[in-house]
Short mmCIF file of C-alpha atoms in Angstrom, two decimals:
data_model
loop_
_atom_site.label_atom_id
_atom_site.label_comp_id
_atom_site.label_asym_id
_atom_site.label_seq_id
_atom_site.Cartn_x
_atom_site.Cartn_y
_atom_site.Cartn_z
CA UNK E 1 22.97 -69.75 46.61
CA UNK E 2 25.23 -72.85 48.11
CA UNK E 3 27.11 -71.76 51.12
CA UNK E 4 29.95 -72.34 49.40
CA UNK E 5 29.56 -70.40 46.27
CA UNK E 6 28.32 -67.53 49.16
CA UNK E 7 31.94 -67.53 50.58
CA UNK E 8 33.55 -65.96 47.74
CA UNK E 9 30.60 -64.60 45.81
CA UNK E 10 30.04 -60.49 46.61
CA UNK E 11 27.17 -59.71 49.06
CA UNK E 12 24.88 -59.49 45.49
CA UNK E 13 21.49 -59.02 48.03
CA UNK E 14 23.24 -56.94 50.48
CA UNK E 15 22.31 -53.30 51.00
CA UNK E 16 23.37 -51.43 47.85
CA UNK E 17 26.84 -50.47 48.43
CA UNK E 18 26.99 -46.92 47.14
CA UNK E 19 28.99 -44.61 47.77
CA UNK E 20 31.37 -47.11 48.33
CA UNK E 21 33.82 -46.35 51.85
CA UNK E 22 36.07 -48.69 53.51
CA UNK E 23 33.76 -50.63 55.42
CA UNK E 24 32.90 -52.66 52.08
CA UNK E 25 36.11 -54.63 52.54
CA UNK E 26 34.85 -55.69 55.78
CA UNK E 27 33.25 -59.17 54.93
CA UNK E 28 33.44 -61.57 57.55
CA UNK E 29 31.75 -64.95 57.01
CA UNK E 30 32.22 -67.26 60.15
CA UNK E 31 32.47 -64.73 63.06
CA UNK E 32 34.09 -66.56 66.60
CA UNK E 33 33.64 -63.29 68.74
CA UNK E 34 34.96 -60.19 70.36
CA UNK E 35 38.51 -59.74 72.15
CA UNK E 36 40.16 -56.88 73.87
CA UNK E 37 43.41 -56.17 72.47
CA UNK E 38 45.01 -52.80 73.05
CA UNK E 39 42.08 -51.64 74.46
CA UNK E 40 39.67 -51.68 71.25
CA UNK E 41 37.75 -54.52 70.62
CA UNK E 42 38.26 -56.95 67.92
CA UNK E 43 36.47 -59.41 65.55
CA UNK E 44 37.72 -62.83 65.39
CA UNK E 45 36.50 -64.12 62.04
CA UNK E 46 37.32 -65.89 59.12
CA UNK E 47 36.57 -63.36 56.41
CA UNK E 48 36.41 -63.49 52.41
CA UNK E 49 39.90 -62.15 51.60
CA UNK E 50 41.33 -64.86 53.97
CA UNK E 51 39.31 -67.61 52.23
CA UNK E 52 39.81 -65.67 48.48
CA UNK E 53 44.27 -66.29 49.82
CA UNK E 54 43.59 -69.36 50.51
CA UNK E 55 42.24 -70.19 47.70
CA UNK E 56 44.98 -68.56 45.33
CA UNK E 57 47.63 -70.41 47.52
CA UNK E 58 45.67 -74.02 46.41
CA UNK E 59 45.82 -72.84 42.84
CA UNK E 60 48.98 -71.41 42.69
CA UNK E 61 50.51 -75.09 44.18
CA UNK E 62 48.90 -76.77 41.63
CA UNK E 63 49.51 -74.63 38.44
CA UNK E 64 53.24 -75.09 39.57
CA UNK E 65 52.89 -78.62 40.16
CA UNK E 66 50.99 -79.65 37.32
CA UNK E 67 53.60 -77.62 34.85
CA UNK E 68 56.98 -78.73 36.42
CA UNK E 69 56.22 -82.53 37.70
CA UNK E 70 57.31 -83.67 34.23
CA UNK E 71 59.73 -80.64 33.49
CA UNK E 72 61.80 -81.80 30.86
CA UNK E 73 64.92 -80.10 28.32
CA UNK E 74 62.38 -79.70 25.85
CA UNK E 75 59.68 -77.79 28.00
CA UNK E 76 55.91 -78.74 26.94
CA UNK E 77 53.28 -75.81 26.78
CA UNK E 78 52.28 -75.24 30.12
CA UNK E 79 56.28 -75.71 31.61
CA UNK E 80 56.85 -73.26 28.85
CA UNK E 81 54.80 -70.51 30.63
CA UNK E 82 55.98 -71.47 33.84
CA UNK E 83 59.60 -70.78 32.69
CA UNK E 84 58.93 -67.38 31.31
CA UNK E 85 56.95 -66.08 34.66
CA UNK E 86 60.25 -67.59 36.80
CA UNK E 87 62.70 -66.41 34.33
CA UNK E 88 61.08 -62.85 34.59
CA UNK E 89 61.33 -63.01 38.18
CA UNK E 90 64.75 -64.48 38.29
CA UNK E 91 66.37 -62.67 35.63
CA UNK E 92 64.67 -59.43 34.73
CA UNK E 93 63.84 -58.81 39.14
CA UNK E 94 66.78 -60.81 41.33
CA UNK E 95 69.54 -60.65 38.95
CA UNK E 96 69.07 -56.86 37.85
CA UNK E 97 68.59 -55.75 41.94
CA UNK E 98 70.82 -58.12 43.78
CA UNK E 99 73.68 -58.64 41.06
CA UNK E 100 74.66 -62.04 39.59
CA UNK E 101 77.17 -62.99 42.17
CA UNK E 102 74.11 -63.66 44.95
CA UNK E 103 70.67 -63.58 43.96
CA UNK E 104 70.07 -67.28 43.32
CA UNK E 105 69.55 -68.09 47.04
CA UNK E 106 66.81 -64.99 46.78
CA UNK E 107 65.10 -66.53 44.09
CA UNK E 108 62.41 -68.80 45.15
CA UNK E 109 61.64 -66.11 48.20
CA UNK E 110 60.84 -63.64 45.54
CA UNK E 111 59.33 -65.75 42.82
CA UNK E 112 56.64 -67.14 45.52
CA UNK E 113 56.01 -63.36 46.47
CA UNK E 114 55.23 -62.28 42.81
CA UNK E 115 53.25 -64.97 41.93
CA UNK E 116 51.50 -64.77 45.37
CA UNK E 117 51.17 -61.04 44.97
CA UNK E 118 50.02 -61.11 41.48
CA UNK E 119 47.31 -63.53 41.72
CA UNK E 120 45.59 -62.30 44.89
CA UNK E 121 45.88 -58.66 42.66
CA UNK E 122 44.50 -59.85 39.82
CA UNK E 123 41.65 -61.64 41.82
CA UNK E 124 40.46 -58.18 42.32
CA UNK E 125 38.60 -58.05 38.54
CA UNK E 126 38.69 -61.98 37.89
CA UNK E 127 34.59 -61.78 37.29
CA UNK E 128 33.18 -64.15 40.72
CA UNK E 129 35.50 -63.27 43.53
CA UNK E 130 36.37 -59.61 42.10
CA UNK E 131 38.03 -58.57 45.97
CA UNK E 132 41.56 -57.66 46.04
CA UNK E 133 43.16 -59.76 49.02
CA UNK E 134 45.51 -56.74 49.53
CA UNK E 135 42.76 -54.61 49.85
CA UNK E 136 42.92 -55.50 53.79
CA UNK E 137 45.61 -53.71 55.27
CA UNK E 138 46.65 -57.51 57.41
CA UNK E 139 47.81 -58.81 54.25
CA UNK E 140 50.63 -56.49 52.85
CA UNK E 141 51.89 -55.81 56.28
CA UNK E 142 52.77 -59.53 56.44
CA UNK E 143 54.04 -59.93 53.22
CA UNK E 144 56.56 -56.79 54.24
CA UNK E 145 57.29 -58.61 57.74
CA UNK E 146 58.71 -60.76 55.99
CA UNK E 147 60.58 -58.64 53.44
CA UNK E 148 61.47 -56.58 56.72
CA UNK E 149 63.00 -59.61 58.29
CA UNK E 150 64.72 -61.08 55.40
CA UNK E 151 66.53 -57.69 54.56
CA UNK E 152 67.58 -56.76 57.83
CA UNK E 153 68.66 -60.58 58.77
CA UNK E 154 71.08 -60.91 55.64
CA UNK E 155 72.52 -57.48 56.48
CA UNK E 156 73.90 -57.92 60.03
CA UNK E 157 74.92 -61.44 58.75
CA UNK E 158 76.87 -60.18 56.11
CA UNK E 159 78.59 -56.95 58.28
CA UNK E 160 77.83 -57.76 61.73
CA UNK E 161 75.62 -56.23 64.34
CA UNK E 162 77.63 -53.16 64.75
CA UNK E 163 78.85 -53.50 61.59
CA UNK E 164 75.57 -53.01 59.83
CA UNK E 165 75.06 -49.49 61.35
CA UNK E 166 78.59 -48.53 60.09
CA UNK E 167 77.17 -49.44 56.95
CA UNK E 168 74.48 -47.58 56.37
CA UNK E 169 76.56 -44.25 56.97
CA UNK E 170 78.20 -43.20 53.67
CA UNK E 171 82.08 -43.03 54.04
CA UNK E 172 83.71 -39.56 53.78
CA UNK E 173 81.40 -37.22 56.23
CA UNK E 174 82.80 -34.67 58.25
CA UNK E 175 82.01 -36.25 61.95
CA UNK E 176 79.77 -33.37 63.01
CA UNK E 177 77.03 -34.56 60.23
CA UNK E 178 77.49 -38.12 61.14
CA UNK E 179 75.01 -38.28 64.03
CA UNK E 180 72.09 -36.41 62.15
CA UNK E 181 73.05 -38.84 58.63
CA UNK E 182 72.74 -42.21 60.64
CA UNK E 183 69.83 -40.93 61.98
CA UNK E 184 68.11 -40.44 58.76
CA UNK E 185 69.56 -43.37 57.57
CA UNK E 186 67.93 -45.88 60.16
CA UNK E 187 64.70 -43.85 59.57
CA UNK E 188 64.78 -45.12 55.95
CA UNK E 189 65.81 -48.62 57.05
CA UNK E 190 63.62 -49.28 59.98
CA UNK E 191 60.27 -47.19 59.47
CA UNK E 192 59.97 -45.80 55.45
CA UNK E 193 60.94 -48.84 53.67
CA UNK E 194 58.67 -51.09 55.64
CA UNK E 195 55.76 -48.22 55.73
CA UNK E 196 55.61 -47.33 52.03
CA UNK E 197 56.34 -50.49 50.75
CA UNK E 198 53.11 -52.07 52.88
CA UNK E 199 51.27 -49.16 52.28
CA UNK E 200 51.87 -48.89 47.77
CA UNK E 201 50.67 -52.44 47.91
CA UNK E 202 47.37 -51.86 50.21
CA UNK E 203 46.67 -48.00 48.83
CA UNK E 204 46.45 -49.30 45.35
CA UNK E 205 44.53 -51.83 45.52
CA UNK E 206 42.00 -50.55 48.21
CA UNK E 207 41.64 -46.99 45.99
CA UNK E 208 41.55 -49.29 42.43
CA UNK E 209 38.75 -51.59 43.93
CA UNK E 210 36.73 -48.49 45.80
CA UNK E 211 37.22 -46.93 41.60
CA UNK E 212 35.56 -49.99 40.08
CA UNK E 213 32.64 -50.03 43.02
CA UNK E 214 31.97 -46.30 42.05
CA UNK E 215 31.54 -47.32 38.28
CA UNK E 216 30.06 -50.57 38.36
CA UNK E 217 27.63 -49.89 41.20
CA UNK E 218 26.74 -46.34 40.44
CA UNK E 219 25.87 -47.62 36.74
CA UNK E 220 23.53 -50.06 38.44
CA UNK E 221 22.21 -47.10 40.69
CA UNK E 222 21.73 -44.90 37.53
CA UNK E 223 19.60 -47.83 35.53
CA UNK E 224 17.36 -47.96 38.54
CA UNK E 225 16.53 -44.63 38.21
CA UNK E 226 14.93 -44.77 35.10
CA UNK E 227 13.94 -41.96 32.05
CA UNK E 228 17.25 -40.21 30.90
CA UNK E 229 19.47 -41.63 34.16
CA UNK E 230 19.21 -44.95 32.59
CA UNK E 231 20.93 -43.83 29.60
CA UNK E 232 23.72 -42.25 31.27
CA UNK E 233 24.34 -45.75 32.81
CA UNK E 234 26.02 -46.92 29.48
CA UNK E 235 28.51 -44.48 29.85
CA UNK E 236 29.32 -45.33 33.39
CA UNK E 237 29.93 -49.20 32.24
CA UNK E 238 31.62 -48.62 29.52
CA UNK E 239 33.98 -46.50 32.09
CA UNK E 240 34.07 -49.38 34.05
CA UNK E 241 35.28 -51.38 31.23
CA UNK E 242 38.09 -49.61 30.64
CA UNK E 243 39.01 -48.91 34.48
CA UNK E 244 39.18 -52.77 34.72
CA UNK E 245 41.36 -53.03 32.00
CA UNK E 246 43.56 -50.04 33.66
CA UNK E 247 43.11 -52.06 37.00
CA UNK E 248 44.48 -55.16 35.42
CA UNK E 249 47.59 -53.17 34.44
CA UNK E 250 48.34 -51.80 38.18
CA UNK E 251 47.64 -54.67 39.85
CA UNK E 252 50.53 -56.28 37.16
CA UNK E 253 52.84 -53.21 38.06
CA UNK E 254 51.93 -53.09 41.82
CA UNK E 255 53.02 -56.96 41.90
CA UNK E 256 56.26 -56.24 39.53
CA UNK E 257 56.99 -52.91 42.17
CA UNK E 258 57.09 -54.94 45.26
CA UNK E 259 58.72 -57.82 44.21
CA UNK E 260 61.60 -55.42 42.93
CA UNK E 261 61.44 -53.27 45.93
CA UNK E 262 61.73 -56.08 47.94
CA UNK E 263 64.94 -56.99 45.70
CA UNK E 264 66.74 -54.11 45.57
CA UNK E 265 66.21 -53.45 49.24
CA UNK E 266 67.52 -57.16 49.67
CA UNK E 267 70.44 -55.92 46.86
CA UNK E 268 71.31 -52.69 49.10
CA UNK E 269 71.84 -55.13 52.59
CA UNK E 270 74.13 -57.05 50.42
CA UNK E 271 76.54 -54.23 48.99
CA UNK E 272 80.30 -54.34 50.00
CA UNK E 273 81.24 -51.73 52.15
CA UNK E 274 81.80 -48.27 50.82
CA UNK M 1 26.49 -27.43 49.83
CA UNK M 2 27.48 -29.94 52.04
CA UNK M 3 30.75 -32.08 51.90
CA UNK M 4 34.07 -33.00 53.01
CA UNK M 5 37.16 -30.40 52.60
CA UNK M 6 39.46 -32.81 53.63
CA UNK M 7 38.56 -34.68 49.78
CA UNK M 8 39.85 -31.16 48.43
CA UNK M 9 42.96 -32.03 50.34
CA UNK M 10 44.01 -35.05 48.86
CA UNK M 11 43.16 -33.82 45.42
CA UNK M 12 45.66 -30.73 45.99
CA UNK M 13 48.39 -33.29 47.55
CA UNK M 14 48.18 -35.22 44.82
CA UNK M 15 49.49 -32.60 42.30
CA UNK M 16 52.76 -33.61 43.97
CA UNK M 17 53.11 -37.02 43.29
CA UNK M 18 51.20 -36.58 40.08
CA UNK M 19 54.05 -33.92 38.40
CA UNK M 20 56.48 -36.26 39.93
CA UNK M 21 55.33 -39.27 38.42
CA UNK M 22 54.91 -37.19 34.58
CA UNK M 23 58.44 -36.08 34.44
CA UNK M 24 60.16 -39.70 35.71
CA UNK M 25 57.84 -41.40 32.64
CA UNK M 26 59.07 -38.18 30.68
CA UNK M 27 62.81 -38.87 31.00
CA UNK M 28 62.54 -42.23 30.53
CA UNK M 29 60.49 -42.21 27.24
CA UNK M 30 63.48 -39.78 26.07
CA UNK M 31 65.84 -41.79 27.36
CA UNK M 32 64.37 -45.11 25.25
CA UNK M 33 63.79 -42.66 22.40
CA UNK M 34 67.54 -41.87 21.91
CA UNK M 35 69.21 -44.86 22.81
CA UNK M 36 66.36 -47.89 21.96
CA UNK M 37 69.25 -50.40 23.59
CA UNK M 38 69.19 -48.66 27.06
CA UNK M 39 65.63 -49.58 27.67
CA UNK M 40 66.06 -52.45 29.93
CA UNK M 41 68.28 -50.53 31.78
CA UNK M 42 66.34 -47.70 32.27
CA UNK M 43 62.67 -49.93 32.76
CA UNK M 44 63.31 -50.81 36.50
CA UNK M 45 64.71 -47.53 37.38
CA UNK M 46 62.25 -45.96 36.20
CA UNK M 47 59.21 -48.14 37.91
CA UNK M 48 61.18 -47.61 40.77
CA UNK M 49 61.42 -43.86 40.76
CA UNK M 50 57.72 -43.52 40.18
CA UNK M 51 56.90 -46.36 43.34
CA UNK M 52 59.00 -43.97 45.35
CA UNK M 53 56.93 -40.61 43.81
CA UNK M 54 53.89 -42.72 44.12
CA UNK M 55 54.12 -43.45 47.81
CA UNK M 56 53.87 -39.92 48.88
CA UNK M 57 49.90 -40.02 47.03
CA UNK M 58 49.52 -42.95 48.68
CA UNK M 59 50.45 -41.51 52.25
CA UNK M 60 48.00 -38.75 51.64
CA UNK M 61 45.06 -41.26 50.57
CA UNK M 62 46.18 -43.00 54.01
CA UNK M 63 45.85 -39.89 56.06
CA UNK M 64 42.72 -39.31 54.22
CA UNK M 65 40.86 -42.51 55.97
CA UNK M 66 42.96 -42.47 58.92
CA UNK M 67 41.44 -38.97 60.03
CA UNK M 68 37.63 -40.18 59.45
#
């Protein structure tokens, strides 16, 4: 096998890798070394989900390239497509969440992340890298970062530091509930939003891709054994079959959840005062 | 028998999320049944109500690893 094709094949002559557990998504291929950080040590390493991104990013900036270099009023094929995936995001995402008076300047931000999102999902069963990128925990927590950001920076620009607090606590409490309400309140802006919406992304895909392992490995395990395992097999791939297919409709949704997530959280910074 | 109980635990917290999940597509396949127009009003809700049941699965799955 060429080095290269080894960088984003699976570890085919590895040990087998079942039962699968986490450490499968582990995969470093150019290791630099240890550091101490935090008092654990750490891998520095370029690893196949960072190469499998960066390859997605390469594609992605051509696809929209290639289709919109020539965009004219009469869109060809290819700008046709294009179209439909922005007008999805723009029109069935931003303008639903945020509300047609300002989601254009939102746009781009979250037509990049669904497109992004999507394709590193989807890379997960596309048959010779088959590794979700979001399968490493790294990932979604910097796509949220910047979600996190983004949210909380148009909100105290639009009301103010102090004003943004004031804000978040519904108009119309009694003041002896007021304390405990904000308190809740910046819970939900500061630590659930960011946590759940990091963790849908990663849980997902790191369960869907651990499913497929179980099927598509243990099938393999199962022929091996020969006599009346073998048979049983058959049954296990044609499971995996369809768990791909049911893959390729989560990692769609899981994209389509974010992206709105991201939106409406964007939508709810935005909001006049009560 | 050997085994993990803590694999029991995550099946039992996933009732949860699971009934959750049921009765938000439930209400929303009524809702699209009676009134066919409301649909694209009711989609994103609706994805968005089961992210939000979802995430509580997802926390237990989570808790699952972190503990090992």
């Amino acid at each position: 096998m060429s080095p290269t094709a080894a960088m984003l094949l699976p570890m085919a002559e590895d040990e087998s890798h079942f039962p699968p557990d986490p450490s499968l998504f582990w995969q470093p291929l150019v290791k630099f070394g240890t550091v101490d950080l935090f008092g654990s040590e750490m891998t520095l390493a370029i690893t196949r989900p960072m190469v499998i991104l960066a390859l997605t990013v390469g594609l992605l900036s051509w696809w929209l390239v290639a289709t919109t270099r020539k965009a004219a009023i009469v869109p060809s094929k290819g700008q046709a497509g294009t179209e439909a995936v922005y007008n999805f995001v723009r029109n069935g995402i931003a303008r639903d969440m945020i509300g047609s008076r300002d989601f254009l300047p939102f746009v781009p931000f979250l037509f990049t992340m669904f497109v992004l999102i999507l394709f590193n999902n989807w890379m997960g069963i596309i048959p010779p890298v088959q590794m979700p990128t979001m399968g490493r925990i790294g990932f979604p927590i910097a796509l949220t970062l910047l979600v996190y950001v983004v949210y909380h920076w148009i909100g105290v620009k639009k009301h103010g530091a102090i004003g943004y607090f004031k804000f978040m606590l519904p108009s119309g409490l009694p003041g002896w509930i007021k304390p405990a309400i904000l308190a809740l309140e910046m819970l939900t802006f500061f630590v659930t939003r960011p946590l759940t919406l990091a963790l849908r992304l990663f849980g997902n895909m790191f369960a869907g891709h651990l499913l497929l392992v179980v099927f598509i490995i243990g099938g393999w395990e199962l022929f091996l054994q020969g006599g009346l395992l073998s048979v049983v097999s058959l049954p296990a791939w044609i499971m995996a079959f369809a768990m791909t297919v049911f893959e390729a409709l989560v990692q769609f949704l899981q994209a389509y959840v974010f992206v709105l997530l991201a939106a409406s959280y964007i939508g709810g910074a935005l909001v006049d005062e009560h | 028998m050997t085994g993990d109980i803590t694999l029991l635990g995550y099946g039992l917290a996933a009732i949860g999320p699971a009934i959750g999940v049921g009765l938000i597509f439930a209400a929303y396949i009524n809702g699209v049944a009676r009134q066919p127009e409301a649909q694209k009003i009711l989609q994103p809700i609706a994805i968005l109500g089961f992210a939000l049941a979802e995430a509580l699965a997802i926390f237990a799955l989570v808790l699952f690893f972190i503990r090992l």
